[in-house]
Coordinates of C-alpha atoms and ligand atoms in Angstrom, one line a residue:
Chain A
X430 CA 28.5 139.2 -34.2
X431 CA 30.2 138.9 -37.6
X432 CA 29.7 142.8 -37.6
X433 CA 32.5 143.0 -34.4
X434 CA 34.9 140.4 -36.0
X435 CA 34.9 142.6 -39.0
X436 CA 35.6 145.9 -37.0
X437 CA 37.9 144.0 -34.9
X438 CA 40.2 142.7 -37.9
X439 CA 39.7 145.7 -39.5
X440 CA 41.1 147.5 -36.3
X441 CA 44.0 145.1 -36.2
X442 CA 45.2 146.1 -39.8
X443 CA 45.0 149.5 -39.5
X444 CA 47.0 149.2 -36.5
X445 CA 49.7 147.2 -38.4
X446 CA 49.3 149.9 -41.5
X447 CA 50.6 152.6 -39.0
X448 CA 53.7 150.2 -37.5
X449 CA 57.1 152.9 -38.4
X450 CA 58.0 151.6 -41.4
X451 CA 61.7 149.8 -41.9
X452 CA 62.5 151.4 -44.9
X453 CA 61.6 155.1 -46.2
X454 CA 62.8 155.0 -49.8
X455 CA 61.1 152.0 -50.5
X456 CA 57.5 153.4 -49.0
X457 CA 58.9 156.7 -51.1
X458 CA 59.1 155.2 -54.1
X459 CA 55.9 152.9 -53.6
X460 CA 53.7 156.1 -52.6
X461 CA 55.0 157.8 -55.9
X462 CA 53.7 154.8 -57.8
X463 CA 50.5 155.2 -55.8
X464 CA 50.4 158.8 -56.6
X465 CA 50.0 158.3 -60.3
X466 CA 48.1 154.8 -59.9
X467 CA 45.2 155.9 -58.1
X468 CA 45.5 159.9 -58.7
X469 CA 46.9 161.1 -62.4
X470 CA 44.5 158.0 -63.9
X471 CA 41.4 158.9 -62.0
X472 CA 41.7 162.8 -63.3
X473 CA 40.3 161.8 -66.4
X474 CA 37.1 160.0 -65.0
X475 CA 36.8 163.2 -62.6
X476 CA 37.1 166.1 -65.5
X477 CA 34.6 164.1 -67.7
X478 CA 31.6 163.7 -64.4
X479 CA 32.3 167.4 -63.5
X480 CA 31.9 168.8 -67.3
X481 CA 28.6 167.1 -67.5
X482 CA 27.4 167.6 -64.0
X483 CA 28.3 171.6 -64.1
X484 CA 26.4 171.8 -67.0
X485 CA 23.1 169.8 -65.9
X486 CA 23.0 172.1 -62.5
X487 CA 23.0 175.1 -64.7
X488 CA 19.8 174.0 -66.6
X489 CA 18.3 172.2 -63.8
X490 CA 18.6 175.9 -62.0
X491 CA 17.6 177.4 -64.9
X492 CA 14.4 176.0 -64.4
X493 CA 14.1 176.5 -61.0
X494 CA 13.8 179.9 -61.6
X495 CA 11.6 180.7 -63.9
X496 CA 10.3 183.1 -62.4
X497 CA 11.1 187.2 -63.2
X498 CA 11.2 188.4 -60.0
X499 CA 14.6 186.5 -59.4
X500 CA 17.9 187.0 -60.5
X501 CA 19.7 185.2 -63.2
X502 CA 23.2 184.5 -61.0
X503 CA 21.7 182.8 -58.9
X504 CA 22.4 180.3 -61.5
X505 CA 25.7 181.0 -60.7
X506 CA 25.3 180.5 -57.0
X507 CA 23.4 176.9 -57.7
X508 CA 26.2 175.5 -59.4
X509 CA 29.1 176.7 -57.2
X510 CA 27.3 175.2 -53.7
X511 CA 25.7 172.6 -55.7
X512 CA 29.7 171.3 -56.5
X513 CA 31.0 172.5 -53.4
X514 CA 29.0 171.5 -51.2
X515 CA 27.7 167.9 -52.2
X516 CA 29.3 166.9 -55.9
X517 CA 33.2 167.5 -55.5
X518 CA 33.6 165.8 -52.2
X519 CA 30.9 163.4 -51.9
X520 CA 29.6 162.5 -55.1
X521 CA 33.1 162.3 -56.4
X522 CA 34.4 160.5 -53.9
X523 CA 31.3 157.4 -54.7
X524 CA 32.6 157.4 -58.0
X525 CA 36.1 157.1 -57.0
X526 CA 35.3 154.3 -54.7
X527 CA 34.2 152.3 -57.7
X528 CA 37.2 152.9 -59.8
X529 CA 39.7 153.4 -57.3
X530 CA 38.3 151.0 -54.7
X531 CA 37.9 148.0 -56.6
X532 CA 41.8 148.5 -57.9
X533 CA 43.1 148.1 -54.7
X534 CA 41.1 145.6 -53.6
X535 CA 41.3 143.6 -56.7
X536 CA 45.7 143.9 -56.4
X537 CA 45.8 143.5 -53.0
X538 CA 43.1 140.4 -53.5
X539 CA 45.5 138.9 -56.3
X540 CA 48.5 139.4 -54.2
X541 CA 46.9 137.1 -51.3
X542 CA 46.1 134.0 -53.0
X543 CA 48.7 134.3 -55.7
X544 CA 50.9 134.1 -52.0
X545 CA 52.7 137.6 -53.0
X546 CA 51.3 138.8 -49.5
X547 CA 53.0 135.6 -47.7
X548 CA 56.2 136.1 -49.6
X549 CA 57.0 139.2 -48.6
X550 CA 55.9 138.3 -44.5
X551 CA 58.2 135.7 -45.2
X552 CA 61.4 137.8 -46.0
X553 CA 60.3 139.7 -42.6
X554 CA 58.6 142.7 -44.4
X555 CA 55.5 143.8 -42.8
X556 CA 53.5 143.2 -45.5
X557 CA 50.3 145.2 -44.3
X558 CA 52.0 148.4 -43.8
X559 CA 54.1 148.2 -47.5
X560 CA 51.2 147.8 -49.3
X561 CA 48.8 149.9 -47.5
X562 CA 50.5 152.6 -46.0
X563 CA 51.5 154.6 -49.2
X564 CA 48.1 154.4 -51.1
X565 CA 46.4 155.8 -48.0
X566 CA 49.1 158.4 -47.7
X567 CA 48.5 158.8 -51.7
X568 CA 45.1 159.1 -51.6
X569 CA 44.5 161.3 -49.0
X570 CA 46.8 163.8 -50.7
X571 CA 45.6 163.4 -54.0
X572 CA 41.6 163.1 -53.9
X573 CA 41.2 166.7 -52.2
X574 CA 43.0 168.1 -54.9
X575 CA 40.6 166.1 -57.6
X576 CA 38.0 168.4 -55.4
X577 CA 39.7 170.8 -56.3
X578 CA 39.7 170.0 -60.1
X579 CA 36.1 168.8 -59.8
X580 CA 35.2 172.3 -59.1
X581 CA 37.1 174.0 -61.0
X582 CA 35.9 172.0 -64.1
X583 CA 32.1 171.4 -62.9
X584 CA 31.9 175.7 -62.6
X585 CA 33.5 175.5 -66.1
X586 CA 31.1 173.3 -67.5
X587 CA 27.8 175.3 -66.0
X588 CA 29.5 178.7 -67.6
X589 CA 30.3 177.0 -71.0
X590 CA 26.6 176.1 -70.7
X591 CA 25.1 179.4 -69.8
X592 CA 26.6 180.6 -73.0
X593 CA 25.4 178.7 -75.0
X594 CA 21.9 178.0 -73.9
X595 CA 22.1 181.8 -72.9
X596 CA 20.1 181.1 -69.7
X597 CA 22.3 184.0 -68.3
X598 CA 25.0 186.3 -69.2
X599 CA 28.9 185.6 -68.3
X600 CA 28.5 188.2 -65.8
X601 CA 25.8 187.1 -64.4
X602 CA 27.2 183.8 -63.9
X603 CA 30.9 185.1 -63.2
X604 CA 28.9 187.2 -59.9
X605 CA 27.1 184.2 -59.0
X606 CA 30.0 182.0 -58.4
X607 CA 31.8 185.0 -56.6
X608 CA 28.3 185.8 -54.9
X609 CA 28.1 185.0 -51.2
X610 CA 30.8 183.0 -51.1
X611 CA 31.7 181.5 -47.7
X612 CA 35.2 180.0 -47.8
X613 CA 34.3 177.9 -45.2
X614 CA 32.4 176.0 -47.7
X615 CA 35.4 175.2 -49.3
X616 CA 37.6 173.9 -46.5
X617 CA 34.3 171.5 -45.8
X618 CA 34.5 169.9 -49.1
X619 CA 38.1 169.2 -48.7
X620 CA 38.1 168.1 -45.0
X621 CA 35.5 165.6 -46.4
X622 CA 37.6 164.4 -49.0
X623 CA 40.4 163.7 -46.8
X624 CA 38.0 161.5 -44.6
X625 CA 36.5 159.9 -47.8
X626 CA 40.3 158.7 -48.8
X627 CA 40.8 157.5 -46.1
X628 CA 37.6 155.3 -46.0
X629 CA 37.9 154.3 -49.7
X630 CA 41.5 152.9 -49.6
X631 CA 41.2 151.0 -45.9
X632 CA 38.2 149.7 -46.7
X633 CA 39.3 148.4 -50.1
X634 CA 42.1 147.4 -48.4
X635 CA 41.0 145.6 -46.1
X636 CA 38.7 143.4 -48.3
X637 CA 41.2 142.6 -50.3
X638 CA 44.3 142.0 -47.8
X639 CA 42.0 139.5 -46.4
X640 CA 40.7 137.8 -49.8
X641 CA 40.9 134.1 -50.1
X642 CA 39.8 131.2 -52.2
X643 CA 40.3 131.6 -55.6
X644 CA 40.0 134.5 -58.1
X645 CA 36.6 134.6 -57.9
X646 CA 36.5 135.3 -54.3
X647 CA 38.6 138.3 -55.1
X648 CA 36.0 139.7 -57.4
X649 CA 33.4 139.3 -55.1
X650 CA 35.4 140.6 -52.5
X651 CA 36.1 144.0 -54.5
X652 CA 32.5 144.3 -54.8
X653 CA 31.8 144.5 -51.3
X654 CA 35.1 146.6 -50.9
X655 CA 33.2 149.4 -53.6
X656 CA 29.5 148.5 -51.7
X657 CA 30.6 149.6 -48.2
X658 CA 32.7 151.8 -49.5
X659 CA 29.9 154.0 -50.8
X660 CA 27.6 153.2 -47.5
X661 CA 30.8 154.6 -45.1
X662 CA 31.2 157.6 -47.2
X663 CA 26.9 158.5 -47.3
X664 CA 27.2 157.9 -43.3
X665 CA 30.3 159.9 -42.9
X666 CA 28.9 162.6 -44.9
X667 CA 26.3 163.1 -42.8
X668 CA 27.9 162.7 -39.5
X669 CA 30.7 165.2 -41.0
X670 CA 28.2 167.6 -42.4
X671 CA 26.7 167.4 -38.7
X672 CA 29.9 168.1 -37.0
X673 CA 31.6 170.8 -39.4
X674 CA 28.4 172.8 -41.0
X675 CA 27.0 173.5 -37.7
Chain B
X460 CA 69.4 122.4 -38.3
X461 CA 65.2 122.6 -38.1
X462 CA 63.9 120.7 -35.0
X463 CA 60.3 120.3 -35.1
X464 CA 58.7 118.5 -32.0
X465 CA 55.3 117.2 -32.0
X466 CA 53.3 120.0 -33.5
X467 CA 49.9 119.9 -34.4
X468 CA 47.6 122.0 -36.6
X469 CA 43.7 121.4 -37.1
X470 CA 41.9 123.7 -39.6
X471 CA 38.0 123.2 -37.8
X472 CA 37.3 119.7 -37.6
X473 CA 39.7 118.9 -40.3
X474 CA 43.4 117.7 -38.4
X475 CA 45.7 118.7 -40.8
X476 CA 48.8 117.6 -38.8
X477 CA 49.3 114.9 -36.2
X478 CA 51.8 115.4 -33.6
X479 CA 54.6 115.6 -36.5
X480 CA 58.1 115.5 -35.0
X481 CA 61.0 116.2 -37.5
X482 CA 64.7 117.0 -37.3
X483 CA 65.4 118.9 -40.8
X484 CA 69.8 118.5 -41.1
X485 CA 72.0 121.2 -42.1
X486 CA 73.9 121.0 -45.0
X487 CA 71.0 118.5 -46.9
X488 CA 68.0 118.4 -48.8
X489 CA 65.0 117.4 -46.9
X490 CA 62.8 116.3 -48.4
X491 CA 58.9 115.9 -47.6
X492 CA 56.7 113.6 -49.3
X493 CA 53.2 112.5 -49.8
X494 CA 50.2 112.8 -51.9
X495 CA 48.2 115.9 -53.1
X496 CA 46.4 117.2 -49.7
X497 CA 48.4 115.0 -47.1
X498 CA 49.3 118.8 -45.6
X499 CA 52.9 119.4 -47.2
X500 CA 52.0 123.0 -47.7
X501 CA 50.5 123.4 -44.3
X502 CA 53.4 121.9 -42.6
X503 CA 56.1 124.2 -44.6
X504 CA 53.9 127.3 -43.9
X505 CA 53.8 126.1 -40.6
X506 CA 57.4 126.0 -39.8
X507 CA 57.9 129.7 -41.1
X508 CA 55.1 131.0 -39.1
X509 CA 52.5 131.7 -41.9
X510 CA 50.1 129.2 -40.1
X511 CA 49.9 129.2 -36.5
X512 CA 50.3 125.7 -34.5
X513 CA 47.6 124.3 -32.5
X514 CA 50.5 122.8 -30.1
X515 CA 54.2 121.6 -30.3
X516 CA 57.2 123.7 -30.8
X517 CA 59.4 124.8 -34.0
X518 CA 63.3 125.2 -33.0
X519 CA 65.5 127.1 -35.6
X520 CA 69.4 125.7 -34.2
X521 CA 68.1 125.8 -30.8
X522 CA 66.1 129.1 -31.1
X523 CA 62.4 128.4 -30.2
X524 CA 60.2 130.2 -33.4
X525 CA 56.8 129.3 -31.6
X526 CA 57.8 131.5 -28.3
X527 CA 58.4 134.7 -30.4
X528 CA 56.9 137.4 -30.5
X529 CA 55.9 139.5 -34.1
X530 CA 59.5 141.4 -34.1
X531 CA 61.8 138.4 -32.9
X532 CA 60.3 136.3 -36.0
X533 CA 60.5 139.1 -38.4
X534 CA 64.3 139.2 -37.5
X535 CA 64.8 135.8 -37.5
X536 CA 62.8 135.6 -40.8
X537 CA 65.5 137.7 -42.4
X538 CA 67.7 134.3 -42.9
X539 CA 64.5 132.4 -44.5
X540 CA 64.5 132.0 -47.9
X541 CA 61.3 130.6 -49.3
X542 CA 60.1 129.3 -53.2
X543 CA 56.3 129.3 -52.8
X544 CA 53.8 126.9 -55.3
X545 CA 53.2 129.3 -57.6
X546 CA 56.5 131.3 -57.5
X547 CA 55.2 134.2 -56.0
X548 CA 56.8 136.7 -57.7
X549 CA 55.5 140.5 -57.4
X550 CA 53.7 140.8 -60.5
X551 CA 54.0 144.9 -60.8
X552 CA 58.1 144.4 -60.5
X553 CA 60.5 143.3 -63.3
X554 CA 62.1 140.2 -62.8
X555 CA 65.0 142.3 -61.9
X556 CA 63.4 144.4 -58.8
X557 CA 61.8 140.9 -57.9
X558 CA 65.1 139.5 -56.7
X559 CA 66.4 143.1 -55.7
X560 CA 63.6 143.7 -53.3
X561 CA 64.8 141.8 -50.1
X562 CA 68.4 143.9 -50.8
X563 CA 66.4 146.9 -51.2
X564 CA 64.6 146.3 -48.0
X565 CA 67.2 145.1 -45.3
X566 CA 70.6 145.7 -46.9
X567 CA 72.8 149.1 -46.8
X568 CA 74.9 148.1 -50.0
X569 CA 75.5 150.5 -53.3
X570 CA 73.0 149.9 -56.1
X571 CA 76.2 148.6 -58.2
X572 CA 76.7 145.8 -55.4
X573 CA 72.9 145.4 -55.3
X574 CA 72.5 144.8 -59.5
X575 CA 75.8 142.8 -59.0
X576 CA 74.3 140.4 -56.3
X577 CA 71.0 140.2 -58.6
X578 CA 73.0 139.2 -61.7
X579 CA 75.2 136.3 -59.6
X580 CA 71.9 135.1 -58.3
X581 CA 70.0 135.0 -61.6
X582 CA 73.1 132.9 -63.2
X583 CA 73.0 130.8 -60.3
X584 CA 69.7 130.1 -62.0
X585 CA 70.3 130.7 -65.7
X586 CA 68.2 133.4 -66.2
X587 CA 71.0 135.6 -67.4
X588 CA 69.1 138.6 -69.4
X589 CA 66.1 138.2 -68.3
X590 CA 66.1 141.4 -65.9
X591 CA 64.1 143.3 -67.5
X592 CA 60.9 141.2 -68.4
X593 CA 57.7 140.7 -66.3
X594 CA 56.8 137.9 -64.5
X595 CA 53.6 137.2 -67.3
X596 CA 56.3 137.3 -69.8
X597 CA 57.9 134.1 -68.1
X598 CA 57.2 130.7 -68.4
X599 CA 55.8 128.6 -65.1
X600 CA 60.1 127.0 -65.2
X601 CA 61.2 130.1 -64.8
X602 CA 59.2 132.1 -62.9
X603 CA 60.4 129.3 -60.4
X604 CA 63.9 129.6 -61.0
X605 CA 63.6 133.3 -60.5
X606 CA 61.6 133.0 -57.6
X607 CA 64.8 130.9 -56.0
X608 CA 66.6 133.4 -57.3
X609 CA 65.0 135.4 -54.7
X610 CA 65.0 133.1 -52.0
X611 CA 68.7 133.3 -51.9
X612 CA 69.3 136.6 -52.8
X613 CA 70.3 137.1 -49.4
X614 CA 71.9 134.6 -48.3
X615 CA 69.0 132.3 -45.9
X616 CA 70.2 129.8 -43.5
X617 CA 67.6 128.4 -44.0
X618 CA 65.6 127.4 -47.4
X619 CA 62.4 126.4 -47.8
X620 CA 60.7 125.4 -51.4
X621 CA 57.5 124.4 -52.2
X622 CA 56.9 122.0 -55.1
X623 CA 59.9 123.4 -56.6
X624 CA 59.1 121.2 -60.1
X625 CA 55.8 120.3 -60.1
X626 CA 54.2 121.1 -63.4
X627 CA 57.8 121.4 -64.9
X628 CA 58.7 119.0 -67.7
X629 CA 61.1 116.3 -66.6
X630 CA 64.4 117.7 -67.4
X631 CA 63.8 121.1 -66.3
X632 CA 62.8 119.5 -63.3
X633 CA 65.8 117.7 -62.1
X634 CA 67.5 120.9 -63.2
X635 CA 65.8 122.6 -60.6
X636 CA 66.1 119.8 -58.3
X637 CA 69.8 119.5 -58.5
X638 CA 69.9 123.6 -58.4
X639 CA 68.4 123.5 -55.1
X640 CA 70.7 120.3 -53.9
X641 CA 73.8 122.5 -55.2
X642 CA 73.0 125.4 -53.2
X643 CA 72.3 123.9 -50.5
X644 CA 75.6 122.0 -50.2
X645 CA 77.7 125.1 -51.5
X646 CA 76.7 127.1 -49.1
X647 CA 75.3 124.4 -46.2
X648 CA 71.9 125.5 -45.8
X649 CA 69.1 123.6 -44.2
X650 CA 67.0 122.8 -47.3
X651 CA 63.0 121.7 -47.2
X652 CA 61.7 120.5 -50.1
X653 CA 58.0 120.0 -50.6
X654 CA 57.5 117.3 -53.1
X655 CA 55.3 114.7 -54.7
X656 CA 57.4 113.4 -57.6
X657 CA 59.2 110.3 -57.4
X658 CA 62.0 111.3 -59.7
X659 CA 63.0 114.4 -57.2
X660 CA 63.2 112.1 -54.1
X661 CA 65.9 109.5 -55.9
X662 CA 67.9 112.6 -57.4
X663 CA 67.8 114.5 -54.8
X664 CA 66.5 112.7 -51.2
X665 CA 69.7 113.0 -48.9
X666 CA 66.8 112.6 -46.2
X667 CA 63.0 111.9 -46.8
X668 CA 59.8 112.5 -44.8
X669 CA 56.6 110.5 -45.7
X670 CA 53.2 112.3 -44.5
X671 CA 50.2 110.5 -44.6
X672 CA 46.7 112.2 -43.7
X673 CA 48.7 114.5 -41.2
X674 CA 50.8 111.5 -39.3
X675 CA 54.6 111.4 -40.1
X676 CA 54.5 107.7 -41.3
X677 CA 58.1 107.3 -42.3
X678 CA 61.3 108.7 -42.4
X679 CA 64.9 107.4 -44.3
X680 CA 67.1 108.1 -47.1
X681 CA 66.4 108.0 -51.2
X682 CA 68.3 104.5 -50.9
X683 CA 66.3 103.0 -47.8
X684 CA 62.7 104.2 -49.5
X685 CA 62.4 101.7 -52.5
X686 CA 63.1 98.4 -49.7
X687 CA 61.1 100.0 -47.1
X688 CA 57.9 97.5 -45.9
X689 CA 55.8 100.6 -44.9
X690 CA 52.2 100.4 -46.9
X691 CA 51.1 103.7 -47.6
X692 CA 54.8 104.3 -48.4
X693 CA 55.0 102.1 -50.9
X694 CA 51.4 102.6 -52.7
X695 CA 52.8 106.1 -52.6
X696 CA 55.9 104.9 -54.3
X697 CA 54.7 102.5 -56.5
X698 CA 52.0 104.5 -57.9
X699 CA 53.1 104.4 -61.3
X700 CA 54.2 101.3 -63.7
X701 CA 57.2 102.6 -64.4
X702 CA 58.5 102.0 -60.9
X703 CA 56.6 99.1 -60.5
X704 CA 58.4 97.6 -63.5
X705 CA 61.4 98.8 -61.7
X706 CA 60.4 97.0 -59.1
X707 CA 59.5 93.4 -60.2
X708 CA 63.0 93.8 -62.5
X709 CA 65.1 94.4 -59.2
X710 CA 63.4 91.8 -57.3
X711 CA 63.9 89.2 -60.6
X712 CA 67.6 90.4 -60.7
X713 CA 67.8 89.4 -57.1
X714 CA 66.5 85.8 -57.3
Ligands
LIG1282 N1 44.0 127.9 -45.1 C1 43.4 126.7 -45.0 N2 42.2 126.7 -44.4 C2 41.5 125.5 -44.2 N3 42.0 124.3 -44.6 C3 43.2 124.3 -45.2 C4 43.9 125.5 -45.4 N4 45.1 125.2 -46.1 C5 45.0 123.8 -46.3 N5 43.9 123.3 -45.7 C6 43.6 121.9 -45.7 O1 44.7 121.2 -45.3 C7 44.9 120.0 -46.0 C8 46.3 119.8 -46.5 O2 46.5 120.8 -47.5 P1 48.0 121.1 -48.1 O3 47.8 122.3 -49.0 O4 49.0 121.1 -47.0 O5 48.2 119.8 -49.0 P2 49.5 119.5 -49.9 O6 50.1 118.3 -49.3 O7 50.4 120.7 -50.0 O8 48.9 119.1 -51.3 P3 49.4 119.5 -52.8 O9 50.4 118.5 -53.1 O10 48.2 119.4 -53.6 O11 50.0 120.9 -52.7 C9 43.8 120.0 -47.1 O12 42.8 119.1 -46.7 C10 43.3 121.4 -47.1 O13 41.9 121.3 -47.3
LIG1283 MG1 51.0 122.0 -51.5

């Protein structure tokens, strides 16, 4: 029962995100802020998993192989669909729902009881949509392109690696990551990024649009904002993998 | 003019408002009175549509606020001006963008006109200067004197404040007390005032409203409360020996 009142509010939010909004500069400007709020500071956090997490496929790999008989890019090839196909889009996205999850559920939580959220319904601004609208529009523009960098780096990180633990030459690695490449893959990853956004920020959202009590209830309630959060994205990765792999 | 006819509001089990009828005037300060959880805040939220009524009906000169619909109120909300508890101010804006933001969001005017009406409004409230500080730079005074720099940023009709001075010392209370009583007579606004401080309601009381556990229990003017013969009323008054000094030394004087 509680599970439909949830999905039921949860629809009616959403619904009131997506109302036209009354101003476009002011959700301009706002979605700028956004931008740089929950994009440009999560880059950091994003370069630093990747680095590490390129560099463990490449050894993990490494031994996988062992044996003579099979070629060393195939190192190569481990750590591009290893990223591509799991890391960059899901794994980075449960790490984003921590950092950038409990942010907007912790402001949007503060907003509520401090009565920010009432003041601006009060002046006749639909609160819901100001506040929400531009971080999903944010996010879901900016997390595919941390994908992006995720890769980028995480294939960096594996090479840097192969040098120096000399598991395989550059070339070999350089022909692994070009090796049997579908582009498709690609276009996966950042489909399921897009979803992922999306998920993140309304979830968050919603737990903390709908915070009350006092500022411990908002703590709590970014906890279960960064919980569910990670369960919506591990079932939409597999319903998505489903639906786009096959 | 705010006519409110016998609304209720029940939170669970717990009746919060009693068939409360009301006729706010225009042009005074209205004050509502009563002791910490009699439903002061409930009943202001009330009236702007923040809680929703169980039963009775909200009239705003004439035009019936419980009947709307979501877009009717938001337009009508346009001419509320509201000073919450805990000044409400948007903690990522500078004080500055605080009291721009409603002339950002509904008004077509030039920035220049828009910085000019922020600078009139924040003089209005002495916070000349203070445009570009944060509200955790402020003090809990004037975070309140720029949040009703807010609330009449664009001109309301109507103006409603919530505890306007409580936790304020007592001169920078009445300041805000007679601030709000000045506006609201310059530009004749219909003014709520949410109070539970004795001082505010002989400064500034043209009309007063008693609540007591939800019921309205009396109604009158700052000179009719101190000779009413209403119980709760006067416990309520009386609370503190300072007025009940004040109170054996007028009754002495009359003998
Ligand atoms: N959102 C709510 N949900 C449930 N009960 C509420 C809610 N808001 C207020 N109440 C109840 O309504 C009653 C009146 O509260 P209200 O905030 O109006 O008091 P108040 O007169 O403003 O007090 P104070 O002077 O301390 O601000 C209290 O018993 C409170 O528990
Ligand atoms: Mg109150």
């Amino acid at each position: 029962m509680r599970l439909f009142y949830h999905l039921g509010r949860y629809y009616i939010l959403i619904s009131k995100v997506f109302a036209k909004p009354e101003r476009y500069k002011m959700y301009y400007r706002q979605t700028l802020r956004e931008l740089e709020l929950q994009g440009i500071n999560s880059i950091g956090i994003v370069v630093i998993i990747s680095i590490f997490v390129g560099a463990v496929i490449t050894i993990q790999t490494n031994y996988n192989i062992e044996n003579p008989l099979l070629p060393r890019y195939l190192i190569g090839v481990g750590v591009r669909d290893m990223l591509l196909l799991e890391f960059s889009s899901t794994m980075v996205a449960l790490i984003l729902a921590g950092k950038v999850g409990s942010s907007i559920s912790s402001e949007l939580g503060t907003m509520r009881i401090t009565e920010q959220i009432d003041a601006l319904e009060i002046m006749g601004v639909n609160s819901a949509s100001f506040l929400i609208l531009p971080k999903i529009i944010a996010t879901m523009l900016f997390f595919p392109l941390l994908t992006i960098i995720s890769l980028f780096v995480g294939m960096g990180g594996g090479y840097l690696t192969a040098l120096i633990t000399n598991v395989s030459t550059p070339q070999e690695f350089i022909y692994g990551l070009q090796y049997g490449f579908y582009p498709h893959y690609f276009t996966y990853a950042l489909q399921k990024m897009v979803v992922f956004a999306f998920l993140i920020t309304t979830i968050s959202a919603y737990h903390g649009y709908y915070a009350e009590g006092s500022s411990l209830e908002v703590g709590k309630s970014s906890t279960r904002a960064v919980v569910q959060s990670c369960i919506f994205i591990l079932m939409f990765n597999l319903i998505l993998t489903k639906l786009i792999l096959d | 003019m705010i006519e409110v006819r016998n609304i209720s509001k029940t939170f669970g089990k717990n009746r919060v408002l009693d068939d409360i009828s009301i006729l706010f005037e225009k042009g005074k300060t209205n004050l509502v009175i009563g002791k910490s959880g009699s439903g002061k805040t409930v009943l202001l939220k009330s009236l702007v549509g923040l809680h929703e009524v169980d039963k009775g009906m909200i009239l705003f000169d004439e035009r019936d606020f419980t009947s709307m619909n979501f877009k009717q109120r938001k337009s009508l909300r346009k001419e509320f001006g509201m000073l919450f508890q805990g000044a409400a101010l948007f903690d990522s804006y500078t004080v500055e963008e605080n009291v721009k933001y409603p002339l950002d969001m509904f008004t077509e005017i030039s920035y220049a006109e828009k910085l000019e009406r922020v600078n009139f409004c924040l003089h209005r409230v002495d916070m000349d200067k203070t445009n570009a500080l944060y509200p955790a730079e402020l003090s809990g005074g004037m975070k309140k004197r720029v949040g009703i720099a807010r609330a009449i940023a664009l001109n309301p009709i109507y103006l409603f404040c919530d505890e306007p001075n409580s936790g304020l010392d007592p001169q920078t209370a009445i300041r805000i007390d007679k601030l709000i009583k000045n506006i609201t007579e310059e530009f004749d606004i219909t003014t709520i005032v949410n109070t539970h401080d004795m001082n505010s309601v002989m400064e500034i009381g043209d009309k007063v409203v008693f609540i007591f556990e939800g019921l309205k229990c009396w109604e009158g003017t700052k000179h009719e409360i101190l000779k009413a013969d209403n119980r709760y009323l006067n416990d309520f008054v009386f609370a503190t020996n300072l007025t009940k000094t004040l109170k054996k030394v007028q009754a002495k004087k009359e003998k």
